[in-house]
mmCIF file of C-alpha atoms and ligand atoms in Angstrom:
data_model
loop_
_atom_site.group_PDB
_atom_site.id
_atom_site.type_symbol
_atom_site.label_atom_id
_atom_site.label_comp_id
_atom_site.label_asym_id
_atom_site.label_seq_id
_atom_site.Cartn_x
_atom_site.Cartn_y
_atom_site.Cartn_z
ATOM 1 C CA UNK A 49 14.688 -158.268 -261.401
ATOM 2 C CA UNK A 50 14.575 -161.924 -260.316
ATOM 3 C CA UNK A 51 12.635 -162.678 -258.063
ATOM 4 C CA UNK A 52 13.218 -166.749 -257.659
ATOM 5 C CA UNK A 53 16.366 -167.259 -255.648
ATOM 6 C CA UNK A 54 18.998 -169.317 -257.745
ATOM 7 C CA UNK A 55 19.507 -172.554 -257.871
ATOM 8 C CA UNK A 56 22.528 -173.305 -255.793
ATOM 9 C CA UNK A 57 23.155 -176.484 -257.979
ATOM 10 C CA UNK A 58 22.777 -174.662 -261.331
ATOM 11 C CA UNK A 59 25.233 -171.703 -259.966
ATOM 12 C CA UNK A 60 28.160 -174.663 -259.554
ATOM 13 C CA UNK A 61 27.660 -176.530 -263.019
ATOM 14 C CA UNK A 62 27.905 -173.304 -264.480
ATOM 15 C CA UNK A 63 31.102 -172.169 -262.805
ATOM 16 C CA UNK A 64 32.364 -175.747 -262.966
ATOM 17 C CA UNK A 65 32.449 -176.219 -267.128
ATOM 18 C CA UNK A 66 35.507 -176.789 -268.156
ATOM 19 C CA UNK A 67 35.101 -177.627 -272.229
ATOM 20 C CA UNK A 68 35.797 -174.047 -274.547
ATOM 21 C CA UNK A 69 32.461 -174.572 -276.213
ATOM 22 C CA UNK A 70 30.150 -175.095 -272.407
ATOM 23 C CA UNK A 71 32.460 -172.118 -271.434
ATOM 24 C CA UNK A 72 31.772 -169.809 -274.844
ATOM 25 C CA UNK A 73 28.314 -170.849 -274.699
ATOM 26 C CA UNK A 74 27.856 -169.812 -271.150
ATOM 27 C CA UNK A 75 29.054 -166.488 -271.754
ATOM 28 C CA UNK A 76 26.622 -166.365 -274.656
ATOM 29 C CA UNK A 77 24.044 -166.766 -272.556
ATOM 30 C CA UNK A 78 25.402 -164.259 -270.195
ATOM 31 C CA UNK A 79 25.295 -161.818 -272.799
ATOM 32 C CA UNK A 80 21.622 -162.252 -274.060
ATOM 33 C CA UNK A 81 20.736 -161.664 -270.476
ATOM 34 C CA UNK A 82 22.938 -158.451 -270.340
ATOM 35 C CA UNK A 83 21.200 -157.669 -273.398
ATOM 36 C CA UNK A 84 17.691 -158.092 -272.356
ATOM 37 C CA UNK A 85 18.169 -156.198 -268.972
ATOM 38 C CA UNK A 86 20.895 -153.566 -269.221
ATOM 39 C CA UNK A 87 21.908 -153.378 -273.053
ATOM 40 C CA UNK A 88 24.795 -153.072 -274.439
ATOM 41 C CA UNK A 89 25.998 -149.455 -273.941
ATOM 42 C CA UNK A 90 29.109 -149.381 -271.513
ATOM 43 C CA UNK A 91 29.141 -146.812 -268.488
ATOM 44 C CA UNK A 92 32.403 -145.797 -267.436
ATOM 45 C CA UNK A 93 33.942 -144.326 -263.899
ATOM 46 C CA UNK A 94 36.932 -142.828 -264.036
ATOM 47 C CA UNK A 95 38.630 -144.254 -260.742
ATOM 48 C CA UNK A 96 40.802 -141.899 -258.778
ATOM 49 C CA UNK A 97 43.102 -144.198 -256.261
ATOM 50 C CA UNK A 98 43.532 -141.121 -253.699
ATOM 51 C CA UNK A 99 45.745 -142.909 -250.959
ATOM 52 C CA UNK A 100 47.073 -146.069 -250.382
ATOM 53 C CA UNK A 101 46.973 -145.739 -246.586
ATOM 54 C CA UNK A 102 45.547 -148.487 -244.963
ATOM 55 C CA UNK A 103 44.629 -149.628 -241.150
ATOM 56 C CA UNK A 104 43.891 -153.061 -242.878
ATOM 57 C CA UNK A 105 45.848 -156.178 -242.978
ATOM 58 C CA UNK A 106 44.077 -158.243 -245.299
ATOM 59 C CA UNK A 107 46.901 -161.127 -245.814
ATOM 60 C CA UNK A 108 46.329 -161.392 -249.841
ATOM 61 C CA UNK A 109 46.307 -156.876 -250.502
ATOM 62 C CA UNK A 110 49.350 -155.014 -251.527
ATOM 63 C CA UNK A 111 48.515 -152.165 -249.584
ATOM 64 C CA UNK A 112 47.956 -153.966 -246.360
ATOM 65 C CA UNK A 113 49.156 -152.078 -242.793
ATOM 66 C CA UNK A 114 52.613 -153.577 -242.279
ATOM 67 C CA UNK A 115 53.493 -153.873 -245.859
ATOM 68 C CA UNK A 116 56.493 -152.089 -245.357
ATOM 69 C CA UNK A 117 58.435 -152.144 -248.734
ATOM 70 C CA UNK A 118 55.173 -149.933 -249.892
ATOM 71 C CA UNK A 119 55.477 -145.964 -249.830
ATOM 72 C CA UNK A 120 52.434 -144.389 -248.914
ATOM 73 C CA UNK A 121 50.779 -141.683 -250.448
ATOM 74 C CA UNK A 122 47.646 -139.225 -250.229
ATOM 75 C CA UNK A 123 46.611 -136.980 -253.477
ATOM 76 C CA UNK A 124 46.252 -133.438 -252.212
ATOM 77 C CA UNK A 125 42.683 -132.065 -252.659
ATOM 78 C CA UNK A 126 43.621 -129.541 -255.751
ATOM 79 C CA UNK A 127 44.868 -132.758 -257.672
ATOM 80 C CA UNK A 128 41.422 -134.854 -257.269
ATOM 81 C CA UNK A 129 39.530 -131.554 -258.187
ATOM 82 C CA UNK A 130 41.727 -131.341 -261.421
ATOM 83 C CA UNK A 131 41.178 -135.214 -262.112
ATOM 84 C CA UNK A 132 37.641 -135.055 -261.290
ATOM 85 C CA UNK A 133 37.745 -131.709 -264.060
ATOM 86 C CA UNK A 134 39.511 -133.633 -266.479
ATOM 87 C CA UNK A 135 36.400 -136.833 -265.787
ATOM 88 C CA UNK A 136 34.015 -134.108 -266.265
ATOM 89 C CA UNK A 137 35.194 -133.094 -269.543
ATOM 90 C CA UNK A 138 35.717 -136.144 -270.956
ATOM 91 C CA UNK A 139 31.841 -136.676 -270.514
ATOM 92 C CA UNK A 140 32.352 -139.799 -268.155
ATOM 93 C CA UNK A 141 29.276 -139.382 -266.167
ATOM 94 C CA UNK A 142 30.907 -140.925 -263.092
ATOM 95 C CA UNK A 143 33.632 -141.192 -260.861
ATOM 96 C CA UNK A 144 34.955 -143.413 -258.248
ATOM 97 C CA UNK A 145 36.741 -142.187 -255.314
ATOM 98 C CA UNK A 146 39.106 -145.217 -253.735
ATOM 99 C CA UNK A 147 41.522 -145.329 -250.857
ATOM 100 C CA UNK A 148 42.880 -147.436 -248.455
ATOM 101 C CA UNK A 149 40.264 -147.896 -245.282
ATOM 102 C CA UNK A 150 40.766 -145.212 -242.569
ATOM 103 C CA UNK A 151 38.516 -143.546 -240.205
ATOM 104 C CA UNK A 152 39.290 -140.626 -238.605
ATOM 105 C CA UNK A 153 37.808 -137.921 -238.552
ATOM 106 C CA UNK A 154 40.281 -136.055 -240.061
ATOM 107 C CA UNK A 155 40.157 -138.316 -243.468
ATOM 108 C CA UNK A 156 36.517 -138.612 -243.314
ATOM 109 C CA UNK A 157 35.942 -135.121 -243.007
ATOM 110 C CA UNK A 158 38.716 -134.616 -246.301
ATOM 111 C CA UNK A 159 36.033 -136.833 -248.156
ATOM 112 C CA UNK A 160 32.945 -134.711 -247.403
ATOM 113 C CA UNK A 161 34.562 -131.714 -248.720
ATOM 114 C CA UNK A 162 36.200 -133.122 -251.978
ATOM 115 C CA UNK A 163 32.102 -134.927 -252.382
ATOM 116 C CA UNK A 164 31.130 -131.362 -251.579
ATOM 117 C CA UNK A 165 33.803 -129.651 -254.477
ATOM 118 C CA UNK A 166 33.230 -132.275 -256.604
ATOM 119 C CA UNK A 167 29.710 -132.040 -256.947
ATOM 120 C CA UNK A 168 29.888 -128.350 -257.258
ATOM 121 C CA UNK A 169 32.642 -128.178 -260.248
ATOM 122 C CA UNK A 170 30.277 -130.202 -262.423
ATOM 123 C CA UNK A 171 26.915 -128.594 -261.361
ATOM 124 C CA UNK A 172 25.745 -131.825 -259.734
ATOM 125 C CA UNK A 173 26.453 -133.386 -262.832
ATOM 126 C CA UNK A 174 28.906 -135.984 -261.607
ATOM 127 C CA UNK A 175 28.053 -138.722 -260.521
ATOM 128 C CA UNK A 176 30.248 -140.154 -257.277
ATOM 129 C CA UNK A 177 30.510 -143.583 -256.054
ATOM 130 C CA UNK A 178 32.831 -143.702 -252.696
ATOM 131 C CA UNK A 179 35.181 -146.872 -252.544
ATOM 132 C CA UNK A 180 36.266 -146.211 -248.951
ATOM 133 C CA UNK A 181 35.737 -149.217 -246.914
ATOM 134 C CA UNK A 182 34.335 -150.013 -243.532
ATOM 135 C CA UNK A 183 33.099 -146.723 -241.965
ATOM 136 C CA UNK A 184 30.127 -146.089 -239.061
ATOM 137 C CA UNK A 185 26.327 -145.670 -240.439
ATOM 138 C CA UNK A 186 26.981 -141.133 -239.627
ATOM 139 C CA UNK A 187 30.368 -141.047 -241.932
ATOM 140 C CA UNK A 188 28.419 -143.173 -244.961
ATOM 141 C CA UNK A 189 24.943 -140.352 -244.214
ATOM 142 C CA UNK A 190 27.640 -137.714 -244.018
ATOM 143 C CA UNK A 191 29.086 -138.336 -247.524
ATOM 144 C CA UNK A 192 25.483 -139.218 -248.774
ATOM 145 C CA UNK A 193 24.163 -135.760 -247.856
ATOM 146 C CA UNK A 194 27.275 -134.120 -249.473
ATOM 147 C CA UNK A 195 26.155 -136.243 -252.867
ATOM 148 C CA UNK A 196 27.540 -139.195 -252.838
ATOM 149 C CA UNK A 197 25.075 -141.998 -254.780
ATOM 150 C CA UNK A 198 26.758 -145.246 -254.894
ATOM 151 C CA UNK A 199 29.117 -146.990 -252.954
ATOM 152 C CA UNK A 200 30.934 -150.467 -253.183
ATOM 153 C CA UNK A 201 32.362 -152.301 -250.140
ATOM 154 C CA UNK A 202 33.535 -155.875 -251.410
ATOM 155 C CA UNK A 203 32.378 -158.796 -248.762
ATOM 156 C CA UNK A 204 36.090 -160.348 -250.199
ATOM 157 C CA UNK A 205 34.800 -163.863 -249.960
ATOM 158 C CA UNK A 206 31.260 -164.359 -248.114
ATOM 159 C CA UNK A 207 32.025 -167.808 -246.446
ATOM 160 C CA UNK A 208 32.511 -167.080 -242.653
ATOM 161 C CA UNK A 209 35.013 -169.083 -241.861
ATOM 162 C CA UNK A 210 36.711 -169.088 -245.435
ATOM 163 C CA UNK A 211 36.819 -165.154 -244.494
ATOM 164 C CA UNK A 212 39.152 -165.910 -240.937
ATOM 165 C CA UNK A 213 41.627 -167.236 -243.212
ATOM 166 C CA UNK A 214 41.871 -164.782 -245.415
ATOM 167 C CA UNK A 215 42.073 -161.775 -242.599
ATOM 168 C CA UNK A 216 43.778 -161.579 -239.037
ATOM 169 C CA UNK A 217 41.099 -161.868 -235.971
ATOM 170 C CA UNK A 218 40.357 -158.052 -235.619
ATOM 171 C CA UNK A 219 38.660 -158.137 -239.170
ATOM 172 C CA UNK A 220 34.989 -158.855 -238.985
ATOM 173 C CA UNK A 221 32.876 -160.275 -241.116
ATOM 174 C CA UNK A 222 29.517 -159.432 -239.525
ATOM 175 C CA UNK A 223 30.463 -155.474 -239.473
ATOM 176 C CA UNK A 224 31.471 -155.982 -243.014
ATOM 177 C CA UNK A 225 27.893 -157.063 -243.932
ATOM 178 C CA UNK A 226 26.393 -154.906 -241.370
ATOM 179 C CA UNK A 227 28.104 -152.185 -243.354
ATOM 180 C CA UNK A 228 26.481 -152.983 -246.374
ATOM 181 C CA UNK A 229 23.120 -153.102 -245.139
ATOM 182 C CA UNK A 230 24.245 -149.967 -243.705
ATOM 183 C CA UNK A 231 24.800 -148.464 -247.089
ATOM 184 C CA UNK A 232 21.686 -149.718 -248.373
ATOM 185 C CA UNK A 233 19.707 -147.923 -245.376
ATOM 186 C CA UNK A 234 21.100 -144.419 -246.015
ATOM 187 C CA UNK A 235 19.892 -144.851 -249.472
ATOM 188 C CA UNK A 236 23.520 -145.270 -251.535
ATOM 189 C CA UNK A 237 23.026 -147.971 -255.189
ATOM 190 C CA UNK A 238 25.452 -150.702 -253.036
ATOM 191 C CA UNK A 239 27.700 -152.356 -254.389
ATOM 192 C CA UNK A 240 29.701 -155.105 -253.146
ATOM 193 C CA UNK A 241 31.927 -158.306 -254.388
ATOM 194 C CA UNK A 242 34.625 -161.141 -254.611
ATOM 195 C CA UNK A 243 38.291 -162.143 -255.404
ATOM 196 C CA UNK A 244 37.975 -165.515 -257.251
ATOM 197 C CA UNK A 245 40.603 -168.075 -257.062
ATOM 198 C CA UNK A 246 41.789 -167.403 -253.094
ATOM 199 C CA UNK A 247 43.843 -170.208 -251.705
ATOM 200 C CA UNK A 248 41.159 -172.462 -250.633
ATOM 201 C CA UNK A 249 38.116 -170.927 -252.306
ATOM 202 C CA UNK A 250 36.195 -174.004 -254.262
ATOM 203 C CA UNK A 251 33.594 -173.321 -256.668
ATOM 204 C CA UNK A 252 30.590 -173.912 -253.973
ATOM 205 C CA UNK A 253 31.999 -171.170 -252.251
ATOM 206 C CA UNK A 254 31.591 -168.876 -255.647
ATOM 207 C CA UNK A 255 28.149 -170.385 -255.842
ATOM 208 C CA UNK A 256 27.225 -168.890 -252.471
ATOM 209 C CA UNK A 257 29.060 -166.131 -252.688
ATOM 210 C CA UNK A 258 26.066 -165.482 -256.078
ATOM 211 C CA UNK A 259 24.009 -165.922 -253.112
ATOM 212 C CA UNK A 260 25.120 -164.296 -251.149
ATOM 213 C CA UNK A 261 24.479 -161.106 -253.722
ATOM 214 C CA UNK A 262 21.216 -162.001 -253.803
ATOM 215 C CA UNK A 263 20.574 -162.147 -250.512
ATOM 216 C CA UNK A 264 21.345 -158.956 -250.230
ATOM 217 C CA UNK A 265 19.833 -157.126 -252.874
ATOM 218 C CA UNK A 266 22.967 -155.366 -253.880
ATOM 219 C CA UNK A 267 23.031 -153.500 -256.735
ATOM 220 C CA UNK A 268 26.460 -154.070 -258.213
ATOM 221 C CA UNK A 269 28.838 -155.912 -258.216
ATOM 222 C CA UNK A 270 32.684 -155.534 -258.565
ATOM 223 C CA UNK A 271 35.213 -158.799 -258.507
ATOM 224 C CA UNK A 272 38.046 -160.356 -260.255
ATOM 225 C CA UNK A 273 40.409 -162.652 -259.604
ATOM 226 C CA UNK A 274 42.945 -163.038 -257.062
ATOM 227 C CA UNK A 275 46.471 -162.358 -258.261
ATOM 228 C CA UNK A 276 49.400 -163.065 -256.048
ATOM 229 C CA UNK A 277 51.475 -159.899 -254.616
ATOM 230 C CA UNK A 278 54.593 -161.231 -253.240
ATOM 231 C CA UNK A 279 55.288 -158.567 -250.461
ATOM 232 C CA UNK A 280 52.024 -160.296 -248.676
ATOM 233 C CA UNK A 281 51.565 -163.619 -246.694
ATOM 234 C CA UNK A 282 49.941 -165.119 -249.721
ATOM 235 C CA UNK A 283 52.408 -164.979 -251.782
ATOM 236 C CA UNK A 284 54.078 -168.394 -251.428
ATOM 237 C CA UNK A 285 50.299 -170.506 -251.438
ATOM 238 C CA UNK A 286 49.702 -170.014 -255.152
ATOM 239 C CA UNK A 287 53.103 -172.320 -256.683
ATOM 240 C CA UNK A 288 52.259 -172.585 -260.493
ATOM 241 C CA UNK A 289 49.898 -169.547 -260.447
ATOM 242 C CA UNK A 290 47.904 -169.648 -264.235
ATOM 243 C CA UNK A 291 46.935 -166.462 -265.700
ATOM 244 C CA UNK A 292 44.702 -167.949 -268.386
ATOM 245 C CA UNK A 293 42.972 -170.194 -265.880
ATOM 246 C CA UNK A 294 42.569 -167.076 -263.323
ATOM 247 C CA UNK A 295 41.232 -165.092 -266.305
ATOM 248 C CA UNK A 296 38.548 -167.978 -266.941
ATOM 249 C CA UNK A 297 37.198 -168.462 -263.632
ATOM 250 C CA UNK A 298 36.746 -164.342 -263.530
ATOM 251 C CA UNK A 299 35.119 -164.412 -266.629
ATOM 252 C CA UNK A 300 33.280 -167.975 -265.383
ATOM 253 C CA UNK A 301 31.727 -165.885 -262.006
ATOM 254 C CA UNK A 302 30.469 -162.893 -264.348
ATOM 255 C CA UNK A 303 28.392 -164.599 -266.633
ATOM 256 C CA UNK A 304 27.101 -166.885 -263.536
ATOM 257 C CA UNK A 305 26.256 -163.627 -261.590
ATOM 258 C CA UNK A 306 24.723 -161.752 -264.961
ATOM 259 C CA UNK A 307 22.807 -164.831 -265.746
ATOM 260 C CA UNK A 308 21.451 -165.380 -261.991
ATOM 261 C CA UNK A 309 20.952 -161.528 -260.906
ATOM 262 C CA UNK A 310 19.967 -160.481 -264.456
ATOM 263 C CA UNK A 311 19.709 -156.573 -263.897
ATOM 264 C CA UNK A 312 22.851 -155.678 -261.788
ATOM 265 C CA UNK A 313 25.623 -153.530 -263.078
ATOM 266 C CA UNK A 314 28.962 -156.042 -262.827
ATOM 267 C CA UNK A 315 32.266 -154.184 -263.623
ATOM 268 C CA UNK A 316 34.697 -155.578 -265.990
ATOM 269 C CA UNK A 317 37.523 -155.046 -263.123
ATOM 270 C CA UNK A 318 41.562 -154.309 -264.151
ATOM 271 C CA UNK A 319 42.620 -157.415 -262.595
ATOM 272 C CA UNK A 320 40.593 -159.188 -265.651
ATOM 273 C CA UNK A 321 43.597 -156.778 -267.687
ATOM 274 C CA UNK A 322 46.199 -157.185 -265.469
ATOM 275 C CA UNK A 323 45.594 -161.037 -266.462
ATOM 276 C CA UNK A 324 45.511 -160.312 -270.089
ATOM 277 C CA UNK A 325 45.679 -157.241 -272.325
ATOM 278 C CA UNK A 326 41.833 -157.509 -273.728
ATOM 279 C CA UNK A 327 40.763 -159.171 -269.889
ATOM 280 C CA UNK A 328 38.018 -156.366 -269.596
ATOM 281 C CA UNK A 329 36.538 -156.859 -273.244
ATOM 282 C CA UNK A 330 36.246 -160.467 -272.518
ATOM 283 C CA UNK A 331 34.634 -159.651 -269.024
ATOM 284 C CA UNK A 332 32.231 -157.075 -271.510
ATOM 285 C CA UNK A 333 31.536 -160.138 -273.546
ATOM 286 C CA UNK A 334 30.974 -162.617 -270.462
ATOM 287 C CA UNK A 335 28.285 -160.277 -268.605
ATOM 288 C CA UNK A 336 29.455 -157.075 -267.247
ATOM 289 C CA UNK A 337 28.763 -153.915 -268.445
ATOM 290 C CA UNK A 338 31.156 -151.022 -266.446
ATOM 291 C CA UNK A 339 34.557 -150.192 -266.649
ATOM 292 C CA UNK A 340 36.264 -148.340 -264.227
ATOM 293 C CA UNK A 341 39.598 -146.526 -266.070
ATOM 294 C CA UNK A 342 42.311 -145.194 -263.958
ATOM 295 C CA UNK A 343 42.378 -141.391 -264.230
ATOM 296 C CA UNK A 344 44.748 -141.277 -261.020
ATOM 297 C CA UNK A 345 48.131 -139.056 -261.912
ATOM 298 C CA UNK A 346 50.572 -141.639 -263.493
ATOM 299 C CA UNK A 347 52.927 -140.322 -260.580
ATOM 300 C CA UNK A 348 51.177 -142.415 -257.764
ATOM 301 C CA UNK A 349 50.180 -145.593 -259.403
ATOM 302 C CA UNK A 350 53.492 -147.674 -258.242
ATOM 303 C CA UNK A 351 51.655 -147.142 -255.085
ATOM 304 C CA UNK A 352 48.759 -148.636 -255.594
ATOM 305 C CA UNK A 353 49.683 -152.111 -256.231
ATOM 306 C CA UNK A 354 46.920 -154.069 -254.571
ATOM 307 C CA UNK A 355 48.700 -156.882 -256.483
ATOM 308 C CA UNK A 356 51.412 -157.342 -258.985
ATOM 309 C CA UNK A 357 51.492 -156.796 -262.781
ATOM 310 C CA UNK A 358 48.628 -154.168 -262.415
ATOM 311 C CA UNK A 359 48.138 -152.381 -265.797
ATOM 312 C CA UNK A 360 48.443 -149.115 -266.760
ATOM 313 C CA UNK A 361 51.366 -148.006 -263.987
ATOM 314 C CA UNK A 362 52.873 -145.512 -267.291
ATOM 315 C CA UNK A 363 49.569 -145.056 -268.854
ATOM 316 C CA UNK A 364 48.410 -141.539 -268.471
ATOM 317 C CA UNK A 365 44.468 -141.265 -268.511
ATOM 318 C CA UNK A 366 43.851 -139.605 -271.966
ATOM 319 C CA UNK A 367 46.014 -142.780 -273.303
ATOM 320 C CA UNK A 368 43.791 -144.728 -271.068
ATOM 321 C CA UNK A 369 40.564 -143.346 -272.976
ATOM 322 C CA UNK A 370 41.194 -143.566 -276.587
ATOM 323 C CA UNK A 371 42.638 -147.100 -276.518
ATOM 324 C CA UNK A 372 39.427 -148.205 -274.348
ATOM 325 C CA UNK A 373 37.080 -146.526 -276.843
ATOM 326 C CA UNK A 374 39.137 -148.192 -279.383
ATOM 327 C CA UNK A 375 38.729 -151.845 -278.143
ATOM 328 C CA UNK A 376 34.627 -151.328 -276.899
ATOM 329 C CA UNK A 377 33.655 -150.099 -280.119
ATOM 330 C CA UNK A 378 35.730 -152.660 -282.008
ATOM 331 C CA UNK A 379 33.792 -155.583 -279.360
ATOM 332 C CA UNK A 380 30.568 -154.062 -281.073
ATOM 333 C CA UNK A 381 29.697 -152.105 -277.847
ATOM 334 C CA UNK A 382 29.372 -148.142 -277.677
ATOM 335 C CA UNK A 383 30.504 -145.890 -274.388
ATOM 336 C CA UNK A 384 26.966 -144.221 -272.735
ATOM 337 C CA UNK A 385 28.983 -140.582 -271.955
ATOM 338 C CA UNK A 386 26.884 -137.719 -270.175
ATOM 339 C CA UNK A 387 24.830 -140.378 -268.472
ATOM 340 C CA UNK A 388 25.553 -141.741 -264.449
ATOM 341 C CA UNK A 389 24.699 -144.858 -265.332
ATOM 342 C CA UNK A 390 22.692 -145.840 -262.486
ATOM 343 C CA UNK A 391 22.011 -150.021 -261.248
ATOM 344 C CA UNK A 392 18.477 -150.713 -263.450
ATOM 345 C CA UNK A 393 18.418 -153.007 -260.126
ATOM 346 C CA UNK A 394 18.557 -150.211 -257.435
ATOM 347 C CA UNK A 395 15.849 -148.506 -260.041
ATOM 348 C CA UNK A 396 13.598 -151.620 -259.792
ATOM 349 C CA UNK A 397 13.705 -152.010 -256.339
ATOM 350 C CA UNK A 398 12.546 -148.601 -255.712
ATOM 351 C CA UNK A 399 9.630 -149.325 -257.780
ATOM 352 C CA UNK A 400 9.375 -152.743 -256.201
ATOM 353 C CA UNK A 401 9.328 -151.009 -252.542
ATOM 354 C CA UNK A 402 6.336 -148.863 -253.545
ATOM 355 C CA UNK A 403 4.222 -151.610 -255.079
HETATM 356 N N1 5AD B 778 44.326 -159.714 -256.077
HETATM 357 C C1 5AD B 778 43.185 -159.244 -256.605
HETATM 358 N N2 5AD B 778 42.426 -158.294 -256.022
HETATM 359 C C2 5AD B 778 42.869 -157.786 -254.854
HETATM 360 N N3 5AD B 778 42.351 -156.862 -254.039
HETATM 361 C C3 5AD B 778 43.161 -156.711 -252.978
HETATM 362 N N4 5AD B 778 44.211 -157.525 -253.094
HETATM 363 C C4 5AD B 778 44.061 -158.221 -254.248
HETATM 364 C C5 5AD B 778 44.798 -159.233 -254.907
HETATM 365 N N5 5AD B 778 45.949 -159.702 -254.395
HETATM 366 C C6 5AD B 778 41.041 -156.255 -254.277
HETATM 367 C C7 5AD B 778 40.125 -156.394 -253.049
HETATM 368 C C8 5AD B 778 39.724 -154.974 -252.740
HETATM 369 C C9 5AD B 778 39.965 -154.274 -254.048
HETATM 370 C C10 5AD B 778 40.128 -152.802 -253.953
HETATM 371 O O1 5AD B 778 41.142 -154.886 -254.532
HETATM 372 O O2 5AD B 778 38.980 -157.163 -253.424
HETATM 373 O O3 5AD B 778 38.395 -154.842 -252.308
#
């Protein structure tokens, strides 16, 4: 665990280089650090996306409230029990449960009993992290006590005021973050994280947002880059949009955060693959060390377009897991099955809290 805060100044030459061989050797360094801490053994969560439904209007999401042009959807509980089966058998360890943010009670009770079924079809053997945004300090115990362990609620960029321009008025920063120290109280591994490359975003702000993790003690981390989704307000700021530039400032911002939070689990996200075929390998290579495959019924995924060109919308999940065990083990890296794959941070802190 480290224990000096970064160097704010270090953070932005690092996520400033701009020649290949600075870049290459950065992630380098990234991955002796990933090494040294977490290994090189890659934990996997199959993600099910169970509704797009949203009472969020985030001005850069897909799925945002008056998004019209979007169909929404909900998976019926029998259909997450069979994908979380299917997870279970394959030996993932771990699954991610994602929707759209909603909170009544109706919805939030829906989640206690799928955490409930869930944990009892694999003999507690499952591990669930909950992906279900901003919810009150009961709902997050709730799910906790029905055995959910983890949960990530991206901050989505942790400037304040860069934050107002990203969200209308009604969206709050300070309960976002209160929600995460929320988390943290009831006892879930949090997890929280950035887009990189929103209009406006410079690298200081990436630099703080490493900070900003930090200052938080969070656990994991889960970010990628922004990618334009033209049914959204955003869609006209980003002329001349560069996928191989968008790719290398994601990559940039995981080998920053590896090298600066050393024992964190960062996910190689799909908007590294949307970006480019082999975008999570590289992410792999650059720091992270969990991947999150889609196990959601290929029938649904059209609606779950957070933004465009996301992979995988014909790719039906046992496709999904050979070609990924394919490409890890030909990066030199090896899948940890059976195993939850808990944050060696969360771990250390525990031990840290007794000392
Ligand atoms: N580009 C990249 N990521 C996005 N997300 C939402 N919209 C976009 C976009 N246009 C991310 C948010 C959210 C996660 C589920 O998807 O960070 O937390």
């Amino acid at each position: 665990m480290n224990k000096t805060r970064p160097n704010r100044d270090e953070l932005i030459r690092m996520l400033s280089l701009s020649q290949p061989e600075e870049i290459e050797a950065l992630y380098k360094q990234a991955y002796q650090v990933k090494l040294q801490h977490v290994g090189n053994k890659v934990h996997l969560r199959g993600i099910i996306e169970l509704s797009n439904i949203c009472s969020k209007d985030c001005y850069y999401c897909g799925i945002r409230s008056t998004n019209t042009k979007m169909e929404r959807y909900q998976i019926c509980r029998e259909e997450v029990l069979e994908e979380a089966q299917w997870c279970f058998q394959q030996r993932y360890g771990s699954l991610v449960l994602q929707a759209g943010e909603r909170e009544d009670k109706f919805w939030t009770d829906f989640i206690t009993e799928l955490v409930t079924e869930i944990k009892e079809l694999s003999q507690g053997k499952l591990g669930i992290t909950l992906s279900l945004g901003e919810q009150t300090e009961e709902v997050y115990r709730q799910w906790f006590e029905a055995g959910a362990h983890r949960y990530l609620l991206r901050i989505e960029e942790s400037d304040q005021e860069l934050y107002k321009t990203l969200h209308p008025a009604d969206h709050s920063f300070e309960k976002r973050r209160e929600c995460l120290r929320s988390l943290r109280k009831v006892g879930y591994q949090t997890g929280t994280g950035v887009m990189i490359g929103l209009p406006g975003q410079t690298v200081e702000h990436l630099a703080d947002d490493i900070l900003f993790f930090y200052d938080e003690d969070v656990d994991m981390i889960g970010m990628g880059p922004f990618i334009p989704h033209k049914d959204t307000p955003f869609a006209h700021l980003v002329p001349g949009y560069d996928n191989e530039k968008a790719l290398e400032a994601g990559l940039k911002m995981i080998a920053a955060t590896r090298i600066a939070l050393q024992d964190v689990n960062i996910a190689s996200t799909t908007a590294l693959q949307a970006l480019k075929p082999a975008g999570r390998e590289m992410g792999l290579l650059a720091g992270a060390n969990i991947i999150m495959p889609n196990v959601t019924s290929t029938s649904y995924r059209k609606g779950y377009q957070l933004y465009e060109g996301k992979p995988g919308l014909d790719e039906n999940a046992p496709d999904t897991r050979d070609a990924l065990e394919k490409s890890i083990l030909s990066i030199g890296e090896s899948i940890a099955y059976d195993d939850w794959g808990d944050s060696k941070h969360f771990a250390n802190r525990q031990v840290g809290a007794k000392e």
